[in-house]
Short mmCIF file of C-alpha atoms in Angstrom, two decimals:
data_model
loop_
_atom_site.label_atom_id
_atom_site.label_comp_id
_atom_site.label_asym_id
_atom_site.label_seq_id
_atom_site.Cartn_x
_atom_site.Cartn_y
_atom_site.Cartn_z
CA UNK Z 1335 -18.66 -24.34 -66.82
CA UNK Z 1336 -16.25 -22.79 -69.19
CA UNK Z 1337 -13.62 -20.47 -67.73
CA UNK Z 1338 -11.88 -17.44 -69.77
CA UNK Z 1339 -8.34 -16.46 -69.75
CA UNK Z 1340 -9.57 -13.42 -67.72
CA UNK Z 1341 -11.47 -15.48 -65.36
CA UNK Z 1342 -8.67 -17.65 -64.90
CA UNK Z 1343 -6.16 -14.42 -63.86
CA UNK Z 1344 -8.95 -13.07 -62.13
CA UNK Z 1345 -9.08 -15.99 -60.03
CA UNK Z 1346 -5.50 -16.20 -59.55
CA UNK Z 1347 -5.25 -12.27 -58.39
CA UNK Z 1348 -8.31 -13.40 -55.66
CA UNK Z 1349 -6.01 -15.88 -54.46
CA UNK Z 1350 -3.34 -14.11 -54.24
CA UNK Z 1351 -4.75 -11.40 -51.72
CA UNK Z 1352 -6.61 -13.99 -49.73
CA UNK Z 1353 -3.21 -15.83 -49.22
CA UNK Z 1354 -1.12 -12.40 -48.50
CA UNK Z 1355 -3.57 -11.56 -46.07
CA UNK Z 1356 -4.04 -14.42 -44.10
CA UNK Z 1357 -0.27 -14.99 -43.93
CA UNK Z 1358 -0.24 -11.23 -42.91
CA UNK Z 1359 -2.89 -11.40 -40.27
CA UNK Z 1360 -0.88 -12.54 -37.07
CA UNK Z 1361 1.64 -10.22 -37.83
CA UNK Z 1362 -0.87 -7.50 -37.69
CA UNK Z 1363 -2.52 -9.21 -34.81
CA UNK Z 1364 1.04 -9.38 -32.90
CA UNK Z 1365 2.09 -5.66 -33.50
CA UNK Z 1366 2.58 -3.67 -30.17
CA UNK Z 1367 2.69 0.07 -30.21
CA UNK Z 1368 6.32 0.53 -28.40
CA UNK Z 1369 5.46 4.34 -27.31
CA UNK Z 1370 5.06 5.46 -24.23
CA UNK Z 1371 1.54 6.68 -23.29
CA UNK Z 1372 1.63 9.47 -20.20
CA UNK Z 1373 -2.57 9.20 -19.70
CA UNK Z 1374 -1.55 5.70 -18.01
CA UNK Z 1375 0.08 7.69 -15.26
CA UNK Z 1376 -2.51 8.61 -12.99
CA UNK Z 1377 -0.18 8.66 -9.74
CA UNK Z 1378 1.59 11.99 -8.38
CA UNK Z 1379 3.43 10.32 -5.97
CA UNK Z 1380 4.48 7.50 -4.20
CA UNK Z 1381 6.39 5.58 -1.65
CA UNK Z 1382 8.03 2.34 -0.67
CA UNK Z 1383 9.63 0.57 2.03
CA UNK Z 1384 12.03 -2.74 2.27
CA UNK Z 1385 14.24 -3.82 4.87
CA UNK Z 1386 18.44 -4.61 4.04
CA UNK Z 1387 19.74 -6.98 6.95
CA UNK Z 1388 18.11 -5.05 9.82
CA UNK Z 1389 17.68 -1.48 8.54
CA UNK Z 1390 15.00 -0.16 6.96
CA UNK Z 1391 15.37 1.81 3.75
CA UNK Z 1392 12.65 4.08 2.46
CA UNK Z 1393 11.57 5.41 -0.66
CA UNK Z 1394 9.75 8.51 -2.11
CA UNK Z 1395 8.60 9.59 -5.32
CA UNK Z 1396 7.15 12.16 -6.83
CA UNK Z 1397 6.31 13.54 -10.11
CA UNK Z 1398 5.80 17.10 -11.17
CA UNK Z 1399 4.62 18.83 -14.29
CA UNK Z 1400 7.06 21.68 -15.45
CA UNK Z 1401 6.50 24.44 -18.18
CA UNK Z 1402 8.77 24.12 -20.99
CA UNK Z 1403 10.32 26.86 -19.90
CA UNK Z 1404 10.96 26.86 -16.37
CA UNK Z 1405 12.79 23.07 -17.37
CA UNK Z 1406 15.32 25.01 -19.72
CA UNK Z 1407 16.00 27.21 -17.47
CA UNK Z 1408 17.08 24.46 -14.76
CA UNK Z 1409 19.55 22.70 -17.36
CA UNK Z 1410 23.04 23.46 -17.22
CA UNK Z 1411 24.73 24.71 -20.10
CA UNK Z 1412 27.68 22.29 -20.60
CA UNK Z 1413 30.89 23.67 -21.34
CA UNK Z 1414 31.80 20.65 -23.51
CA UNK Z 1415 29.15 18.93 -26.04
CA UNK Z 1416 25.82 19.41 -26.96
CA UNK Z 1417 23.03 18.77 -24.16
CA UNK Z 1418 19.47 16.99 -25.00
CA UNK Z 1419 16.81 19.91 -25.00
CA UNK Z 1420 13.16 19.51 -23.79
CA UNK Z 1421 10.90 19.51 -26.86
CA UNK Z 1422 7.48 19.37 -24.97
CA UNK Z 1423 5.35 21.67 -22.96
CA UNK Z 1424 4.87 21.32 -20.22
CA UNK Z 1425 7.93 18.58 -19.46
CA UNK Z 1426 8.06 16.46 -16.18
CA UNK Z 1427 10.53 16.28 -13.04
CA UNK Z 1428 10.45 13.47 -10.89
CA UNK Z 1429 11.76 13.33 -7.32
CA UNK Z 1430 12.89 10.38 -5.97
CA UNK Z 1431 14.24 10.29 -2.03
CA UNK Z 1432 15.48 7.68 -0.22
CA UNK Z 1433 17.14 6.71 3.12
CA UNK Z 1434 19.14 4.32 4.86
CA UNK Z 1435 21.68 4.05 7.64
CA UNK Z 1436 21.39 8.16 8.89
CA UNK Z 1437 22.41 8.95 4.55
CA UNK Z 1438 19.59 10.95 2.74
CA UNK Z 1439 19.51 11.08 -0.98
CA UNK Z 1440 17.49 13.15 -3.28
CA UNK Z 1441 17.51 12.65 -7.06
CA UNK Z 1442 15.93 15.16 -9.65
CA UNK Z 1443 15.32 14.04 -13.11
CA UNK Z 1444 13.83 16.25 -15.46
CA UNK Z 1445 12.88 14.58 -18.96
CA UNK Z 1446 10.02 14.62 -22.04
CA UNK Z 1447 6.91 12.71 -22.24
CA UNK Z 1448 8.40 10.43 -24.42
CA UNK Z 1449 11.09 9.40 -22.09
CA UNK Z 1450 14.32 11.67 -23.33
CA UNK Z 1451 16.04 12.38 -20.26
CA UNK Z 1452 18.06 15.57 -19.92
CA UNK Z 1453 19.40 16.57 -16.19
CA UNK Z 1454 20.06 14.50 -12.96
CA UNK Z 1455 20.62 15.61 -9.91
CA UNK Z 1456 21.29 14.19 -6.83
CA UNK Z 1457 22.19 15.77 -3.18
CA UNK Z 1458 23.28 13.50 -0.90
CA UNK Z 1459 23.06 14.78 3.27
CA UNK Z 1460 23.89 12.72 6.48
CA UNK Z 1461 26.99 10.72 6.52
CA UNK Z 1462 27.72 11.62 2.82
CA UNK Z 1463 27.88 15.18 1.42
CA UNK Z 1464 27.73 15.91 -2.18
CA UNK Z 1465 25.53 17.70 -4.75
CA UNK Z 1466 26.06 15.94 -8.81
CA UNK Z 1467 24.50 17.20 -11.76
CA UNK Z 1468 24.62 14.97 -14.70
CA UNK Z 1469 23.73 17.14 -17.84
CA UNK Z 1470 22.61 14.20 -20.44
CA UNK Z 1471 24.52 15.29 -23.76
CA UNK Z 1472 23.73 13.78 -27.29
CA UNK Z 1473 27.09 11.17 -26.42
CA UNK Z 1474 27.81 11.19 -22.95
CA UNK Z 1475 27.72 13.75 -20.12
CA UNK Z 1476 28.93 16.69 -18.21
CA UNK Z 1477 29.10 16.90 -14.84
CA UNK Z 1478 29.42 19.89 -11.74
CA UNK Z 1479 30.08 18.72 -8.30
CA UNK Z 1480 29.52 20.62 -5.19
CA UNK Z 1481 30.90 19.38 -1.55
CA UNK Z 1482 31.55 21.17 1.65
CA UNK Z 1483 34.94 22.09 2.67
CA UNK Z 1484 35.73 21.14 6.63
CA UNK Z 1485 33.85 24.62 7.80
CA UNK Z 1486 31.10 24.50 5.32
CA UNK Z 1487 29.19 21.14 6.53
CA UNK Z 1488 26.54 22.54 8.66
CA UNK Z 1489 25.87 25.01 5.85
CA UNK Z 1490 23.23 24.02 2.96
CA UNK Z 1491 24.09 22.93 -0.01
CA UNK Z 1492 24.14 25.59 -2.00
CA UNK Z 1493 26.50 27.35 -0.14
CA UNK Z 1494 28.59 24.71 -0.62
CA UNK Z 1495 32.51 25.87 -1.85
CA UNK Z 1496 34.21 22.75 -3.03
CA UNK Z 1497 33.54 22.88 -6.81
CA UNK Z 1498 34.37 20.25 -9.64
CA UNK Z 1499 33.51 19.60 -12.96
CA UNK Z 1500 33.72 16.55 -15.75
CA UNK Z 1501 33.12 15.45 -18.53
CA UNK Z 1502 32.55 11.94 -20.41
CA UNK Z 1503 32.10 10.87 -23.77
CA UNK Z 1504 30.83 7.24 -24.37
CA UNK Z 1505 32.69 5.11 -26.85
CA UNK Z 1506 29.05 3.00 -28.06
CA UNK Z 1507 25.99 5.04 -28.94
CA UNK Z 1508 22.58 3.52 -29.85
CA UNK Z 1509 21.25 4.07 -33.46
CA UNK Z 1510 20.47 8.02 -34.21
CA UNK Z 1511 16.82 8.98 -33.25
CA UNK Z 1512 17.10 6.40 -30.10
CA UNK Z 1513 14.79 7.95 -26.92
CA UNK Z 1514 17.31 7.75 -23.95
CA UNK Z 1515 16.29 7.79 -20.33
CA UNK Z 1516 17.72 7.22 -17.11
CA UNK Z 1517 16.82 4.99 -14.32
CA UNK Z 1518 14.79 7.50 -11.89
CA UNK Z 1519 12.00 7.88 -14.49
CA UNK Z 1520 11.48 3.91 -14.00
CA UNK Z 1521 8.19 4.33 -12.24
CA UNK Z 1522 6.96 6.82 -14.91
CA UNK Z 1523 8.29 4.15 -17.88
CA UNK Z 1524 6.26 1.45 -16.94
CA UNK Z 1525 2.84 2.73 -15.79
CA UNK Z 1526 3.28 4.59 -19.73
CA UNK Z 1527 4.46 1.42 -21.31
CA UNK Z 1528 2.74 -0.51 -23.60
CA UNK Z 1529 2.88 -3.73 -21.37
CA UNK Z 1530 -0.73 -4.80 -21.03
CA UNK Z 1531 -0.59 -8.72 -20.98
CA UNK Z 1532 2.06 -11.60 -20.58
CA UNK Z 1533 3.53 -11.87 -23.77
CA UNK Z 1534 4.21 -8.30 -24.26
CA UNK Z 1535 7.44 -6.64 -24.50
CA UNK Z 1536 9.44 -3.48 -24.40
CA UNK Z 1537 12.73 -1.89 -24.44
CA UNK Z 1538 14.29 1.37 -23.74
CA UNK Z 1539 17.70 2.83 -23.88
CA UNK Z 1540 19.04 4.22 -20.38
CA UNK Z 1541 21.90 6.45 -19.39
CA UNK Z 1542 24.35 5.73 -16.75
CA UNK Z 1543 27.38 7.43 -15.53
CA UNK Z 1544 29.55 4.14 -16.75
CA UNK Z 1545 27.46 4.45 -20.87
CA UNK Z 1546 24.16 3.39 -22.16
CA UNK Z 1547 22.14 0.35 -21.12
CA UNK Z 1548 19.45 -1.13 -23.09
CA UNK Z 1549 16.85 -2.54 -20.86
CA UNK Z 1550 14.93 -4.99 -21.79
CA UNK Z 1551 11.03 -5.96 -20.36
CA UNK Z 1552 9.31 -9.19 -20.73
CA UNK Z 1553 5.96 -9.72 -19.69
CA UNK Z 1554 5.25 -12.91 -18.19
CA UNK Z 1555 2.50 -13.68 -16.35
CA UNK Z 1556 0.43 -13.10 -13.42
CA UNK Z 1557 1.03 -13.17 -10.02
CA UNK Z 1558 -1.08 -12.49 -6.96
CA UNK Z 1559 0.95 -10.37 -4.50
CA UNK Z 1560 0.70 -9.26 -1.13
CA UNK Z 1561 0.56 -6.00 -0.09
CA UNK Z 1562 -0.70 -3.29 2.51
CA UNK Z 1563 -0.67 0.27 1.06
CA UNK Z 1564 -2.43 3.66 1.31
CA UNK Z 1565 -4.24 5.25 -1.02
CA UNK Z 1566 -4.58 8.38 -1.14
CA UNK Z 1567 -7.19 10.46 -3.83
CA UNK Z 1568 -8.40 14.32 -3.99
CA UNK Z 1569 -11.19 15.07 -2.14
CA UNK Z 1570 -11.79 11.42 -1.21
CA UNK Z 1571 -10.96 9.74 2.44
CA UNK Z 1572 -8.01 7.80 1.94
CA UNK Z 1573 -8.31 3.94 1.58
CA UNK Z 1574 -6.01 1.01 3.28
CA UNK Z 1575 -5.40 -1.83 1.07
CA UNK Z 1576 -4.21 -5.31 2.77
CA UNK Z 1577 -4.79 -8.19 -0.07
CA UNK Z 1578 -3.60 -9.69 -2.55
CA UNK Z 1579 -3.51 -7.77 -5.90
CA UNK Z 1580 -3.41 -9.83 -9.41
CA UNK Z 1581 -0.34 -8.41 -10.61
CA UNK Z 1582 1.44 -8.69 -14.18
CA UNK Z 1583 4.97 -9.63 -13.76
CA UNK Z 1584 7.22 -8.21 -15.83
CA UNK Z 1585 10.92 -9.43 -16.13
CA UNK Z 1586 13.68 -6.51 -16.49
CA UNK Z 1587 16.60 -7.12 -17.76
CA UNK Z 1588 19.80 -3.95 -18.37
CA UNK Z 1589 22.26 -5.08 -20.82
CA UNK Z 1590 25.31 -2.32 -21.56
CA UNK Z 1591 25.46 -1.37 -25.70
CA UNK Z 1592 29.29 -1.18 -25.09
CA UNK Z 1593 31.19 -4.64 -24.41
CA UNK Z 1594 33.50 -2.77 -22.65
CA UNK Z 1595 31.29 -1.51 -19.69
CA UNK Z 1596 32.36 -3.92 -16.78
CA UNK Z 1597 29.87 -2.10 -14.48
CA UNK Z 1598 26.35 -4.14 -13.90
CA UNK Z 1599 23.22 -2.31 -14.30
CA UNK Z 1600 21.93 -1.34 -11.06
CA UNK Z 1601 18.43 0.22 -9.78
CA UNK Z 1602 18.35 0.87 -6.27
CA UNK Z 1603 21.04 -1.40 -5.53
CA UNK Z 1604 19.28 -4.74 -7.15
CA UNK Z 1605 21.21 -5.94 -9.60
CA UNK Z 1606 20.66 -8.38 -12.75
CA UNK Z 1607 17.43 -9.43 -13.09
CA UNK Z 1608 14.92 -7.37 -11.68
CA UNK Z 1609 11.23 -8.35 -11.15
CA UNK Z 1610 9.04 -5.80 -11.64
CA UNK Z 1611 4.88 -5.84 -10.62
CA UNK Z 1612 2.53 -3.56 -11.90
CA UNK Z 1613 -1.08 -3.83 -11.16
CA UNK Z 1614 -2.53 -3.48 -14.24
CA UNK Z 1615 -6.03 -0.98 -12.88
CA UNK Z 1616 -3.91 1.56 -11.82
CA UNK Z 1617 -0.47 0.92 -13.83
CA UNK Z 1618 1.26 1.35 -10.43
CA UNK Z 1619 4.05 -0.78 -9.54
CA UNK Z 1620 3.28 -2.70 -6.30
CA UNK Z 1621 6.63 -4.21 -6.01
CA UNK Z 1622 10.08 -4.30 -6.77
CA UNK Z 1623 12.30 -7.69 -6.29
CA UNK Z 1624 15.97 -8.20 -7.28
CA UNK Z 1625 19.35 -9.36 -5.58
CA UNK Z 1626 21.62 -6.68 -3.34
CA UNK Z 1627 25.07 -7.87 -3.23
CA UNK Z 1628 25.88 -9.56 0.11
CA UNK Z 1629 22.04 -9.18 1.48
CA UNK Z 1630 20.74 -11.60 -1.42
CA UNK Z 1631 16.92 -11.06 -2.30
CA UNK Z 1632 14.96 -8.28 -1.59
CA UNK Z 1633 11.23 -7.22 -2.34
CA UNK Z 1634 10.88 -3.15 -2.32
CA UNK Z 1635 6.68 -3.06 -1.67
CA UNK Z 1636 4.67 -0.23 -1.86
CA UNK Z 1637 3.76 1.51 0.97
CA UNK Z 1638 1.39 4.60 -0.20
CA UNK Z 1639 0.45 6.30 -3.53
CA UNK Z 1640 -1.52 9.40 -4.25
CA UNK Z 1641 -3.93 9.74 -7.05
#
């Protein structure tokens, strides 16, 4: 068979596409949305328990839906820089409680869908009394502190007298456009993550008081885990699970954008690398596993969630 000039280039363009698109085919096969997804977050609330030497420590969470509005009208308007403003309605507030050793903590964190964080909170009752608010600006923060003077410590917080105020701005930012969140909407990041399977990965910027971490998540593998827990579902009796669950193990890892920051990222007092397990039916993370300082290594298991 004679071929043409044409049927020579014609050839050559066929061959061309095949080869572009087989050599792009694992890339397209390999590409992970990196967006958070808030349908995976079927859970309103739930709670936790590990021990730290011989105490017990507890943990609550909870997550709330908030109108657009009523979250603007909880931010602070900071008297220095501009604050991060909810774009999405309705917005979401998570409550996270914990105690240990007669002190109670309560944090508030009200952020987007997408993970922007905007406003902390935190009260702290018992042997320690304080109320900080942390209003997220676009490069840093400012803060209002509240504490009892010596006649005001029976009195609640709000009637507290002992007023202070600050103000940081952070010397490293992450590129423009960059979603920042903060380490109370943990729970909420990873049941919305795109982590399906080992192999997957994720990252997401997080604000501190000491600058911005980037924390990084590596799926590795499975592990079956032991665990007793409630659950808890409208309209349905509630249901004891003792068993082991088939869990995806995720490796976290918080890494601070500015080579000055000496401080180590820290979530719920583990710090460096933290092992996080997430049952991959419900997205709910079944347990928590990192090193305290002094008490070594500690699993934080779940102890109840509501549906």
């Amino acid at each position: 068979m004679v071929y043409s000039y044409w049927d020579e280039m014609k050839l050559k363009h066929i061959i061309c596409v095949l080869f572009i698109g087989i050599c792009s085919y694992p890339l397209l096969s390999l590409a992970q949305d990196t967006k958070l997804d808030p349908s995976r977050v079927n859970w309103t609330s739930l709670s936790y328990k590990t021990r730290v030497l011989f105490f017990g420590m507890n943990i609550d969470v909870q997550m709330n839906q908030i109108s657009l509005a009523k979250s603007k009208a909880a931010l602070l308007t900071p008297k220095y820089g501009e604050g991060t403003i909810p774009q999405t309605d309705p917005t979401y507030r998570i409550d996270l409680g914990t105690k240990i050793l007669g002190r109670k903590s309560f944090i508030s964190l009200w952020f987007d869908p997408d993970g922007t964080a905007f406003q902390r909170k935190q009260t702290d009752t018992g042997k320690k009394h304080r109320v900080k608010t942390y209003r997220i600006l676009k490069n840093g923060f400012y803060s209002v502190q509240a504490k009892p003077k010596e006649d005001e410590e029976e009195l609640p917080p709000n009637r507290w007298t002992d007023i202070g105020e600050g103000n940081n701005k952070f010397n490293k930012l992450p590129p423009t456009g960059t979603i920042i969140s903060e380490p109370t909407a943990l729970y909420y990041l990873v049941s919305a993550s795109p982590l399906n399977k080992p192999g997957d990965k994720f990252e997401q910027y997080i604000f501190t008081k000491h600058g911005i971490y980037k924390l990084d998540l590596n799926a590795l593998d499975y592990q079956n885990i032991k665990v007793k827990f409630e659950s808890n579902q409208s309209g349905k009796n509630n249901t004891v699970y003792n068993k082991n669950f088939r869990t995806l193990h995720i490796r976290m890892k918080g890494v601070a954008i500015d080579p000055a920051t000496q401080d180590d990222f820290d979530l719920l007092g583990l710090k460096g690398d933290i092992d996080l397990y997430l049952d991959p039916e419900t997205r709910v993370l079944v347990q928590i596993s990192g090193a305290i300082d002094i008490v070594g290594y500690t699993n934080i298991k779940l102890k109840a969630v509501t549906f």
